[in-house]
Short mmCIF file of C-alpha atoms in Angstrom, two decimals:
data_model
loop_
_atom_site.label_atom_id
_atom_site.label_comp_id
_atom_site.label_asym_id
_atom_site.label_seq_id
_atom_site.Cartn_x
_atom_site.Cartn_y
_atom_site.Cartn_z
CA MET F 478 61.19 112.33 22.03
CA GLY F 479 59.48 115.45 23.62
CA SER F 480 56.87 116.14 26.31
CA SER F 481 54.26 118.90 26.88
CA THR F 482 53.13 120.28 30.24
CA GLN F 483 50.29 122.80 30.72
CA THR F 484 51.05 125.23 33.58
CA SER F 485 49.77 128.59 34.73
CA THR F 486 52.46 130.25 36.81
CA GLU F 487 53.79 133.77 37.20
CA GLN F 488 57.61 133.85 36.92
CA GLN F 489 60.29 136.50 37.02
CA HIS F 490 63.15 135.83 34.58
CA SER F 491 66.64 137.27 34.88
CA VAL F 492 69.35 136.84 32.27
CA THR F 493 72.90 137.81 33.19
CA GLN F 494 75.33 138.47 30.40
CA PRO F 495 79.11 138.29 30.96
CA TRP F 496 81.34 141.28 30.45
CA ALA F 497 81.43 141.86 26.67
CA PRO F 498 85.24 141.95 26.27
CA ALA F 499 85.42 138.47 27.88
CA VAL F 500 82.83 136.84 25.57
CA PRO F 501 85.25 136.05 22.70
CA GLY F 502 87.70 134.49 25.16
CA LEU F 503 84.98 132.33 26.70
CA GLN F 504 83.87 131.19 23.27
CA GLN F 505 87.45 130.41 22.34
CA ALA F 506 87.91 128.37 25.57
CA VAL F 507 84.84 126.25 24.77
CA THR F 508 85.96 125.80 21.15
CA ASP F 509 89.51 124.78 22.20
CA ALA F 510 88.21 122.38 24.85
CA THR F 511 85.90 120.72 22.31
CA SER F 512 88.76 120.48 19.85
CA LEU F 513 91.17 118.94 22.37
CA TYR F 514 88.57 116.47 23.57
CA SER F 515 87.54 115.52 20.04
CA LYS F 516 91.14 114.89 19.02
CA GLY F 517 91.78 112.77 22.14
CA ILE F 518 94.55 115.06 23.36
CA GLY F 519 95.87 113.84 26.76
CA THR F 520 94.46 110.30 26.39
CA GLY F 521 97.68 108.69 25.20
CA VAL F 522 99.10 105.76 27.21
CA TRP F 523 102.83 105.23 27.66
CA SER F 524 103.81 102.28 25.52
CA GLY F 525 107.46 102.03 26.47
CA PRO F 526 109.00 99.79 29.16
CA ARG F 527 107.99 100.56 32.74
CA VAL F 528 110.39 98.25 34.70
CA ALA F 529 114.16 98.00 34.08
CA GLN F 530 115.31 94.47 33.32
CA LEU F 531 118.28 92.69 34.92
CA GLY F 532 121.50 93.39 33.08
CA ASP F 533 124.30 91.01 32.17
CA ASP F 534 126.26 91.75 35.36
CA ALA F 535 123.29 90.97 37.61
CA LEU F 536 122.41 87.78 35.68
CA THR F 537 126.03 86.62 35.72
CA GLY F 538 126.34 87.29 39.48
CA LEU F 539 123.14 85.39 40.27
CA GLN F 540 124.18 82.45 38.13
CA SER F 541 127.60 82.35 39.79
CA ILE F 542 126.00 82.29 43.26
CA ARG F 543 123.69 79.50 42.11
CA ASP F 544 126.63 77.46 40.79
CA GLN F 545 128.65 77.94 43.99
CA ALA F 546 125.69 76.91 46.15
CA ALA F 547 125.17 73.75 44.06
CA ALA F 548 128.81 72.78 44.43
CA ASP F 549 129.09 73.69 48.15
CA ASN F 550 130.55 70.81 50.24
CA ALA F 551 132.09 72.79 53.12
CA GLY F 552 129.94 70.93 55.69
CA ALA F 553 131.19 67.53 54.59
CA LEU F 554 134.80 68.73 54.51
CA GLY F 555 134.51 70.23 58.02
CA THR F 556 132.96 67.04 59.44
CA SER F 557 135.67 64.89 57.89
CA TYR F 558 138.39 67.16 59.26
CA LEU F 559 136.96 67.09 62.81
CA GLN F 560 136.70 63.31 62.72
CA GLY F 561 140.35 63.14 61.75
CA VAL F 562 141.38 65.45 64.60
CA LEU F 563 139.42 63.45 67.19
CA GLY F 564 140.73 60.16 65.84
CA ALA F 565 144.34 61.32 66.00
CA ASN F 566 144.15 62.59 69.59
CA GLY F 567 141.68 60.07 71.01
CA SER F 568 139.47 60.71 73.96
CA VAL F 569 140.98 62.67 76.87
CA SER F 570 140.78 60.95 80.29
CA TYR F 571 142.45 61.27 83.71
CA ASN F 572 144.80 58.43 84.72
CA GLY F 573 146.36 59.96 87.82
CA PRO F 574 146.00 58.93 91.48
CA SER F 575 142.42 58.44 92.60
CA LEU F 576 141.10 60.66 95.42
CA ASN F 577 138.37 60.02 97.96
CA ALA F 578 135.43 62.32 98.77
CA ASP F 579 137.71 64.49 100.94
CA GLY F 580 140.24 64.90 98.09
CA LEU F 581 142.84 62.57 99.66
CA SER F 582 144.79 59.78 97.94
CA SER F 583 145.42 56.35 99.46
CA GLY F 584 149.03 57.30 100.25
CA THR F 585 147.87 60.44 102.04
CA MET F 586 145.40 58.40 104.06
CA GLY F 587 148.23 56.04 105.11
CA ALA F 588 150.32 58.97 106.30
CA LEU F 589 147.40 60.35 108.25
CA SER F 590 146.95 57.01 110.00
CA ASN F 591 150.36 57.56 111.61
CA LEU F 592 148.93 60.55 113.41
CA SER F 593 146.82 58.23 115.56
CA GLY F 594 149.99 57.35 117.44
CA VAL F 595 150.71 60.96 118.34
CA LYS F 596 150.11 61.60 122.03
CA GLY F 597 147.44 64.26 122.65
CA VAL F 598 148.06 67.28 124.83
CA ASP F 599 146.86 66.84 128.44
CA LEU F 600 144.38 69.66 129.09
CA SER F 601 143.41 68.74 132.67
CA GLY F 602 145.76 71.32 134.22
CA LEU F 603 144.49 73.94 131.79
CA LYS F 604 140.88 73.22 132.67
CA SER F 605 141.59 73.39 136.40
CA LEU F 606 143.43 76.64 135.99
CA SER F 607 140.62 78.01 133.83
CA THR F 608 138.10 77.14 136.54
CA SER F 609 140.20 78.91 139.13
CA LEU F 610 140.55 81.99 136.98
CA ALA F 611 136.80 82.15 136.38
CA ASP F 612 135.84 81.76 140.07
CA PRO F 613 134.48 85.18 141.18
CA ASN F 614 134.70 84.20 144.86
CA SER F 615 138.45 83.74 144.92
CA GLY F 616 140.27 86.23 147.10
CA VAL F 617 142.18 87.88 144.28
CA ASN F 618 139.19 88.15 141.97
CA ARG F 619 136.91 89.44 144.73
CA THR F 620 139.41 92.10 145.85
CA ALA F 621 140.14 93.20 142.31
CA SER F 622 136.41 93.30 141.55
CA ASP F 623 135.71 95.45 144.63
CA PHE F 624 138.36 97.97 143.63
CA MET F 625 137.35 98.05 139.95
CA SER F 626 133.61 98.38 140.68
CA GLY F 627 134.14 101.23 143.14
CA ALA F 628 132.91 99.30 146.19
CA ARG F 629 135.98 100.49 148.10
CA ASP F 630 135.91 104.13 146.89
CA ILE F 631 136.25 107.06 149.32
CA THR F 632 132.68 108.29 150.00
CA THR F 633 133.27 111.97 150.86
CA ILE F 634 132.17 113.25 147.44
CA PRO F 635 128.54 114.07 148.49
CA GLN F 636 129.72 116.06 151.53
CA LEU F 637 132.16 118.00 149.37
CA ASP F 638 129.38 118.73 146.85
CA GLN F 639 127.15 120.11 149.62
CA LEU F 640 129.98 122.22 151.01
CA PHE F 641 130.72 123.57 147.53
CA ALA F 642 127.06 124.51 147.02
CA LYS F 643 127.03 126.43 150.30
CA SER F 644 130.27 128.23 149.44
CA GLN F 645 128.80 129.49 146.17
CA ALA F 646 125.52 130.74 147.73
CA PRO F 647 125.14 134.59 148.16
CA SER F 648 126.93 135.84 151.31
CA SER F 649 125.32 138.02 153.98
CA ALA F 650 127.25 141.03 152.76
CA GLU F 651 125.98 140.50 149.17
CA THR F 652 122.40 139.99 150.41
CA ASN F 653 122.33 143.04 152.78
CA LEU F 654 124.46 145.49 150.78
CA SER F 655 123.28 144.72 147.22
CA GLY F 656 120.90 147.72 147.18
CA ILE F 657 123.57 150.16 148.38
CA ALA F 658 126.10 148.66 145.93
CA ALA F 659 123.61 149.15 143.09
CA GLY F 660 123.25 152.90 143.98
CA ASP F 661 119.70 152.76 145.30
CA SER F 662 120.58 155.35 148.04
CA LEU F 663 122.27 157.91 145.78
CA ASP F 664 119.01 159.81 145.17
CA PRO F 665 118.43 161.90 148.40
CA THR F 666 114.85 162.64 147.43
CA LYS F 667 113.98 158.99 148.16
CA ASN F 668 115.30 159.24 151.78
CA ALA F 669 112.42 160.46 154.02
CA ILE F 670 114.66 161.06 157.06
CA PHE F 671 117.06 163.18 155.02
CA GLN F 672 114.16 165.13 153.55
CA ASN F 673 113.00 165.98 157.11
CA LEU F 674 116.51 167.21 157.89
CA VAL F 675 116.53 169.37 154.72
CA LYS F 676 113.17 170.86 155.66
CA THR F 677 114.25 171.63 159.22
CA SER F 678 117.56 173.19 158.13
CA SER F 679 115.80 175.28 155.44
CA ASP F 680 113.28 176.55 157.99
CA ASN F 681 116.08 177.49 160.42
CA ALA F 682 118.00 179.39 157.73
CA LEU F 683 114.85 181.27 156.74
CA GLN F 684 114.08 182.11 160.38
CA ALA F 685 117.60 183.41 160.93
CA GLN F 686 117.20 185.78 157.98
CA LYS F 687 113.87 186.98 159.30
CA GLU F 688 115.34 187.77 162.70
CA ALA F 689 118.34 189.55 161.24
CA PHE F 690 116.34 191.75 158.90
CA ALA F 691 113.72 192.41 161.65
CA ALA F 692 116.44 193.64 163.97
CA SER F 693 117.65 196.06 161.32
CA GLY F 694 114.14 197.19 160.49
CA ARG F 695 114.28 195.82 156.90
CA TYR F 696 112.00 192.81 157.25
CA GLY F 697 109.71 192.47 154.22
CA SER F 698 111.97 194.56 151.94
CA GLY F 699 113.17 193.47 148.52
CA ALA F 700 116.61 192.69 149.92
CA PHE F 701 115.03 190.44 152.55
CA ALA F 702 113.34 188.22 149.90
CA GLY F 703 116.62 187.72 147.97
CA ALA F 704 118.63 187.03 151.08
CA ALA F 705 116.05 184.57 152.42
CA THR F 706 115.94 182.62 149.14
CA LYS F 707 119.74 182.49 148.94
CA ALA F 708 120.07 181.32 152.51
CA VAL F 709 117.59 178.46 151.92
CA ASN F 710 119.23 177.42 148.59
CA ASP F 711 122.73 177.46 150.09
CA THR F 712 121.61 175.35 153.00
CA GLN F 713 119.90 172.75 150.80
CA SER F 714 122.86 172.62 148.32
CA GLN F 715 125.31 171.90 151.12
CA LEU F 716 123.06 169.22 152.59
CA TYR F 717 122.41 167.50 149.22
CA ALA F 718 126.10 167.56 148.22
CA SER F 719 127.17 166.16 151.57
CA GLN F 720 124.50 163.47 151.44
CA TYR F 721 125.43 162.38 147.87
CA ASN F 722 129.14 162.16 148.75
CA THR F 723 128.34 160.12 151.82
CA GLU F 724 126.13 157.65 149.87
CA ALA F 725 128.75 157.36 147.11
CA GLN F 726 131.36 156.36 149.68
CA ARG F 727 128.94 153.82 151.14
CA GLN F 728 128.32 152.40 147.61
CA LEU F 729 132.06 151.95 147.04
CA ALA F 730 132.44 150.33 150.45
CA ALA F 731 129.49 147.96 149.80
CA ASN F 732 130.92 146.86 146.44
CA SER F 733 134.31 146.24 148.05
CA GLN F 734 132.74 144.10 150.77
CA ILE F 735 130.66 142.11 148.22
CA ASP F 736 133.72 141.57 145.96
CA ALA F 737 135.76 140.42 148.96
CA ALA F 738 133.01 137.98 149.95
CA ARG F 739 132.81 136.60 146.42
CA GLN F 740 136.60 136.24 146.22
CA ALA F 741 136.59 134.32 149.46
CA ALA F 742 133.77 132.08 148.16
CA SER F 743 135.73 131.43 144.98
CA GLN F 744 138.84 130.46 146.94
CA LEU F 745 136.77 128.19 149.15
CA GLY F 746 135.04 126.60 146.14
CA LEU F 747 138.41 126.06 144.44
CA GLY F 748 139.72 124.33 147.55
CA ILE F 749 136.63 122.11 147.75
CA THR F 750 136.93 121.27 144.04
CA SER F 751 140.59 120.35 144.51
CA ALA F 752 139.69 118.15 147.45
CA LYS F 753 136.96 116.46 145.37
CA SER F 754 139.40 115.92 142.53
CA GLY F 755 141.86 114.37 144.97
CA VAL F 756 139.20 111.94 146.21
CA GLU F 757 138.23 110.99 142.67
CA SER F 758 141.89 110.57 141.71
CA THR F 759 142.46 108.32 144.72
CA ASN F 760 139.41 106.23 143.79
CA ASN F 761 140.63 105.90 140.23
CA GLN F 762 144.08 104.86 141.38
CA GLN F 763 142.53 102.23 143.61
CA ARG F 764 140.47 100.90 140.68
CA LEU F 765 143.54 100.78 138.51
CA ALA F 766 145.42 99.02 141.30
CA GLY F 767 142.63 96.45 141.50
CA ALA F 768 142.85 95.89 137.76
CA GLY F 769 146.61 95.51 138.08
CA VAL F 770 146.15 92.87 140.74
CA ALA F 771 143.75 90.97 138.48
CA GLN F 772 146.16 91.19 135.56
CA ALA F 773 149.10 90.04 137.67
CA GLN F 774 147.08 87.08 138.90
CA THR F 775 146.09 86.18 135.35
CA ALA F 776 149.69 86.49 134.16
CA GLN F 777 150.88 84.21 136.95
CA GLN F 778 148.24 81.61 136.13
CA ALA F 779 149.02 81.91 132.40
CA GLY F 780 152.68 81.21 133.17
CA VAL F 781 151.73 78.01 134.93
CA LEU F 782 149.54 77.06 132.01
CA GLY F 783 152.44 77.67 129.59
CA GLN F 784 154.66 75.32 131.58
CA ILE F 785 152.01 72.57 131.52
CA LEU F 786 151.37 73.05 127.80
CA GLY F 787 155.11 73.04 127.02
CA GLY F 788 155.58 69.71 128.80
CA ASP F 789 152.66 68.10 126.98
CA GLN F 790 153.91 69.39 123.60
CA PHE F 791 157.39 68.03 124.29
CA ASN F 792 155.92 64.57 124.95
CA SER F 793 154.04 64.48 121.65
CA ASN F 794 156.59 66.30 119.46
CA LEU F 795 158.57 63.24 118.36
CA ASP F 796 155.60 61.19 117.06
CA TYR F 797 154.11 64.28 115.45
CA GLN F 798 157.30 64.99 113.49
CA LYS F 799 157.32 61.42 112.17
CA ALA F 800 153.71 61.69 111.02
CA VAL F 801 154.32 65.08 109.34
CA GLN F 802 157.37 63.74 107.51
CA ALA F 803 155.43 60.75 106.18
CA LEU F 804 152.51 62.95 105.16
CA GLY F 805 154.81 65.34 103.27
CA THR F 806 156.45 62.49 101.39
CA TYR F 807 153.16 60.97 100.26
CA ARG F 808 151.76 64.38 99.38
CA GLN F 809 154.74 65.18 97.17
CA GLY F 810 154.40 61.87 95.32
CA THR F 811 150.69 62.44 94.77
CA SER F 812 151.31 66.03 93.59
CA ASP F 813 153.97 64.92 91.07
CA ALA F 814 151.70 62.19 89.67
CA MET F 815 148.76 64.56 89.34
CA SER F 816 150.95 67.26 87.71
CA ASN F 817 152.22 64.84 85.07
CA GLU F 818 148.72 63.65 84.25
CA GLN F 819 147.44 67.24 84.06
CA ASN F 820 150.20 68.10 81.60
CA ARG F 821 149.24 65.16 79.41
CA VAL F 822 145.57 66.11 79.45
CA SER F 823 146.39 69.77 78.78
CA THR F 824 148.50 68.86 75.74
CA ALA F 825 145.72 66.69 74.31
CA LEU F 826 143.10 69.36 74.89
CA GLN F 827 145.31 72.02 73.31
CA SER F 828 145.73 69.87 70.20
CA GLN F 829 142.01 69.30 69.95
CA GLY F 830 141.35 72.99 70.50
CA GLN F 831 143.61 73.92 67.60
CA GLY F 832 141.81 71.41 65.38
CA LEU F 833 138.41 72.79 66.40
CA GLN F 834 139.60 76.33 65.74
CA ALA F 835 140.74 75.38 62.26
CA ALA F 836 137.42 73.65 61.57
CA GLY F 837 135.58 76.75 62.78
CA MET F 838 137.31 78.82 60.09
CA LEU F 839 135.89 76.65 57.28
CA PRO F 840 132.52 78.54 57.03
CA SER F 841 134.34 81.88 56.71
CA LEU F 842 136.65 80.52 54.04
CA ASP F 843 133.70 78.95 52.22
CA ALA F 844 131.84 82.29 52.24
CA LEU F 845 134.77 83.93 50.42
CA ARG F 846 133.91 81.89 47.32
CA TYR F 847 130.70 83.92 46.94
CA THR F 848 132.39 87.34 47.21
CA PRO F 849 133.17 87.88 43.46
CA ALA F 850 129.61 86.92 42.48
CA GLN F 851 128.14 89.22 45.16
CA GLN F 852 130.26 92.14 43.97
CA GLN F 853 129.23 91.55 40.34
CA LEU F 854 125.58 91.35 41.46
CA ALA F 855 125.98 94.69 43.29
CA VAL F 856 127.31 96.32 40.09
CA GLY F 857 124.33 94.92 38.17
CA SER F 858 121.93 96.33 40.79
CA VAL F 859 123.45 99.80 40.41
CA LEU F 860 123.10 99.67 36.62
CA GLN F 861 119.53 98.37 36.88
CA GLY F 862 118.66 101.24 39.23
CA GLN F 863 120.04 103.75 36.73
CA ASP F 864 117.98 102.16 33.90
CA GLN F 865 114.85 102.39 36.06
CA SER F 866 115.55 106.08 36.75
CA ASN F 867 115.84 106.70 32.97
CA ILE F 868 112.51 104.93 32.32
CA ASP F 869 110.80 106.94 35.07
CA ALA F 870 112.15 110.20 33.63
CA ALA F 871 110.90 109.28 30.12
CA MET F 872 107.43 108.40 31.45
CA GLN F 873 107.30 111.70 33.34
CA ALA F 874 108.25 113.71 30.24
CA TYR F 875 105.61 111.88 28.15
CA GLN F 876 102.92 112.61 30.72
CA GLU F 877 103.90 116.29 30.87
CA GLN F 878 103.53 116.50 27.07
CA GLN F 879 100.05 114.93 27.32
CA ASP F 880 98.94 117.38 30.02
CA MET F 881 100.48 120.56 28.58
CA PRO F 882 97.60 121.53 26.14
CA TRP F 883 95.01 121.08 28.88
CA SER F 884 97.14 123.01 31.39
CA ASN F 885 97.49 125.95 29.01
CA LEU F 886 93.71 125.88 28.27
CA ASN F 887 92.97 125.75 32.01
CA ARG F 888 95.06 128.87 32.67
CA TYR F 889 93.47 130.70 29.71
CA ALA F 890 89.94 129.71 30.72
CA GLY F 891 90.60 130.81 34.32
CA LEU F 892 91.75 134.22 33.06
CA MET F 893 88.63 134.65 30.88
CA GLY F 894 86.33 133.47 33.67
CA GLY F 895 87.79 136.06 36.00
CA MET F 896 87.35 138.80 33.41
CA ALA F 897 83.72 137.76 32.80
CA GLY F 898 82.77 138.67 36.36
CA LEU F 899 84.26 142.17 36.16
CA GLY F 900 81.18 143.63 34.35
CA GLY F 901 78.13 142.60 32.29
CA THR F 902 74.43 143.37 32.21
CA THR F 903 71.34 141.85 33.74
CA ASP F 904 67.90 142.00 32.01
CA SER F 905 64.80 141.22 34.04
CA THR F 906 61.33 140.79 32.48
CA GLY F 907 58.00 139.46 33.69
CA ARG F 908 55.90 137.11 31.64
CA THR F 909 53.21 134.48 32.00
CA GLN F 910 54.00 131.08 30.69
CA THR F 911 50.99 128.93 29.85
CA ARG F 912 52.72 126.04 28.16
CA THR F 913 56.04 124.38 28.69
CA SER F 914 57.33 122.07 26.03
CA GLN F 915 60.87 120.66 26.18
CA SER F 916 62.79 118.41 23.92
CA LEU F 917 65.32 115.90 25.16
CA GLY F 918 68.16 118.10 23.96
CA SER F 919 66.93 121.11 25.94
CA THR F 920 66.63 119.03 29.11
CA LEU F 921 70.18 117.73 28.78
CA ILE F 922 71.61 121.16 28.05
CA GLY F 923 69.87 122.68 31.07
CA GLY F 924 71.27 120.07 33.43
CA LEU F 925 74.70 120.35 31.88
CA SER F 926 74.81 124.13 32.20
CA SER F 927 73.85 123.94 35.90
CA GLY F 928 76.38 121.27 36.86
CA LEU F 929 79.30 122.28 34.67
CA GLY F 930 80.64 124.90 37.05
CA LEU F 931 80.24 122.69 40.14
CA LEU F 932 81.83 119.56 38.69
CA GLY F 933 84.47 121.43 36.68
CA MET F 934 85.88 123.19 39.74
CA THR F 935 86.39 119.83 41.47
CA GLY F 936 88.48 118.51 38.54
CA ALA F 937 86.05 115.63 37.98
CA PHE F 938 86.38 115.94 34.16
CA GLY F 939 90.16 116.23 34.02
CA PRO F 940 91.65 119.18 32.13
CA VAL F 941 88.32 119.92 30.34
CA GLY F 942 86.44 120.15 33.61
CA ALA F 943 89.17 122.28 35.13
CA ALA F 944 88.88 124.72 32.22
CA ALA F 945 85.11 124.99 32.63
CA GLY F 946 85.49 125.47 36.37
CA GLY F 947 88.08 128.19 35.77
CA ILE F 948 85.64 130.09 33.53
CA GLY F 949 83.03 130.28 36.30
CA GLY F 950 85.41 130.50 39.22
CA MET F 951 84.89 134.17 39.93
CA SER F 952 81.10 133.97 40.43
CA GLY F 953 80.47 130.37 41.67
CA ALA F 954 78.83 127.40 39.98
CA SER F 955 75.60 129.20 39.04
CA SER F 956 77.46 132.09 37.39
CA ALA F 957 79.53 129.69 35.29
CA GLY F 958 76.32 128.01 34.15
CA GLY F 959 74.79 131.41 33.30
CA TYR F 960 77.75 132.49 31.17
CA LEU F 961 77.91 129.30 29.16
CA THR F 962 74.16 128.70 28.71
CA PRO F 963 73.71 130.70 25.42
CA TYR F 964 76.63 128.90 23.79
CA LEU F 965 75.58 125.48 25.01
CA ARG F 966 72.06 126.08 23.71
CA SER F 967 73.47 127.11 20.33
CA ALA F 968 75.49 123.90 20.26
CA ALA F 969 72.39 121.91 21.23
CA SER F 970 70.36 123.47 18.40
CA SER F 971 72.92 122.30 15.91
CA ILE F 972 72.92 118.79 17.46
CA PHE F 973 69.20 118.26 18.02
CA GLY F 974 67.85 120.52 15.28
CA ARG F 975 66.42 123.21 17.53
#
């Protein structure tokens, strides 16, 4: 049962003890789990019904539908009824007048044959007149065409256009006086001749002052300088004022001459335009006159044509009236015969349609026989659903009772496991192990203590595993194994005698 292994290794051992106040709780959790497992708590299987059975209403409804389906003969009744309707009315056929491919009866064809005796209208005069009207070389057509196309228009329009262009060109007065009219000569400083005059006049005024003051013996005095300056300024002011007024008058005169020239050009252009309009109006009137000639010629020829056509129609009117009268008589007889036959066919079809409509209602009436059974079956389905809900509720309550002890233990074990990690002590010692001897029980306990925390936290062992996982949940799988190892070893000693 055991094995012995000789080793020589140096190992460091560490033993972690859980927090002392949590030890009794952990022991109680293991004891309760062992007790629940040993007693088979949570392993019960529901022994009651799991599926609700069909009730009396559902069974009665299904049986009624089965009986109705077995006795169903609506198809045979409908077929027999349709055969009776068709036999009573017979087949529907058309017995009226027969028509050819053009939709005409034999009587209508006879009436149409009378039209062969109707004299046709003589169109020779019409054709001759049409040829004459279409001849472009006839005198009337050629004259009208010349007037309408403008070949005979008055041709003075180009000359009038040239004359108008010349009348609107700038006049000599506008060309020569435009600078003066724009005020180019108002600035006397830009006139070299006037500037020479100003200089000469200023020099003369200054010389006169010099001579006057020299005669009085005051030449070169302070009074001489003031008088000389004033004399020159007065002379220049008079000259500039006079020159500006003169140029302003010339500007006004130039503008008046330019405006007069433009007014004359406008009057001339208006006269030329009126003359051009008169020519165009005359040409248009001539074109309209040409069109009037053409229309009058056409109207005259159309009048002749109407006379020819009236004579031809008079010749053929008598035979045509006879043919139309015969055709109307035969048409009326054919229409009456066809109307009577259509009424007969319509009555027969209406009778058959009513029979077919009645036969078409048979499936709906036959389906009504199943309505009571279907309603009873629906009531049974509702009751069966309620029974199934009651069974499901009972199974759920039973399962909750089975799980409750394990759920309580799982919560308690989780609380103790959390408390175990809040404190505790760790003892570390060094020793040399020279011989390792294990029994089968020790090997099993060691593996169990290492895997209990890992597998228990996954729920692999049901409520028991969940409780074990809850105990070691605070410190991981290895901590859970460390806490439980002393108690598992004690249990193993009692089982395997060590």
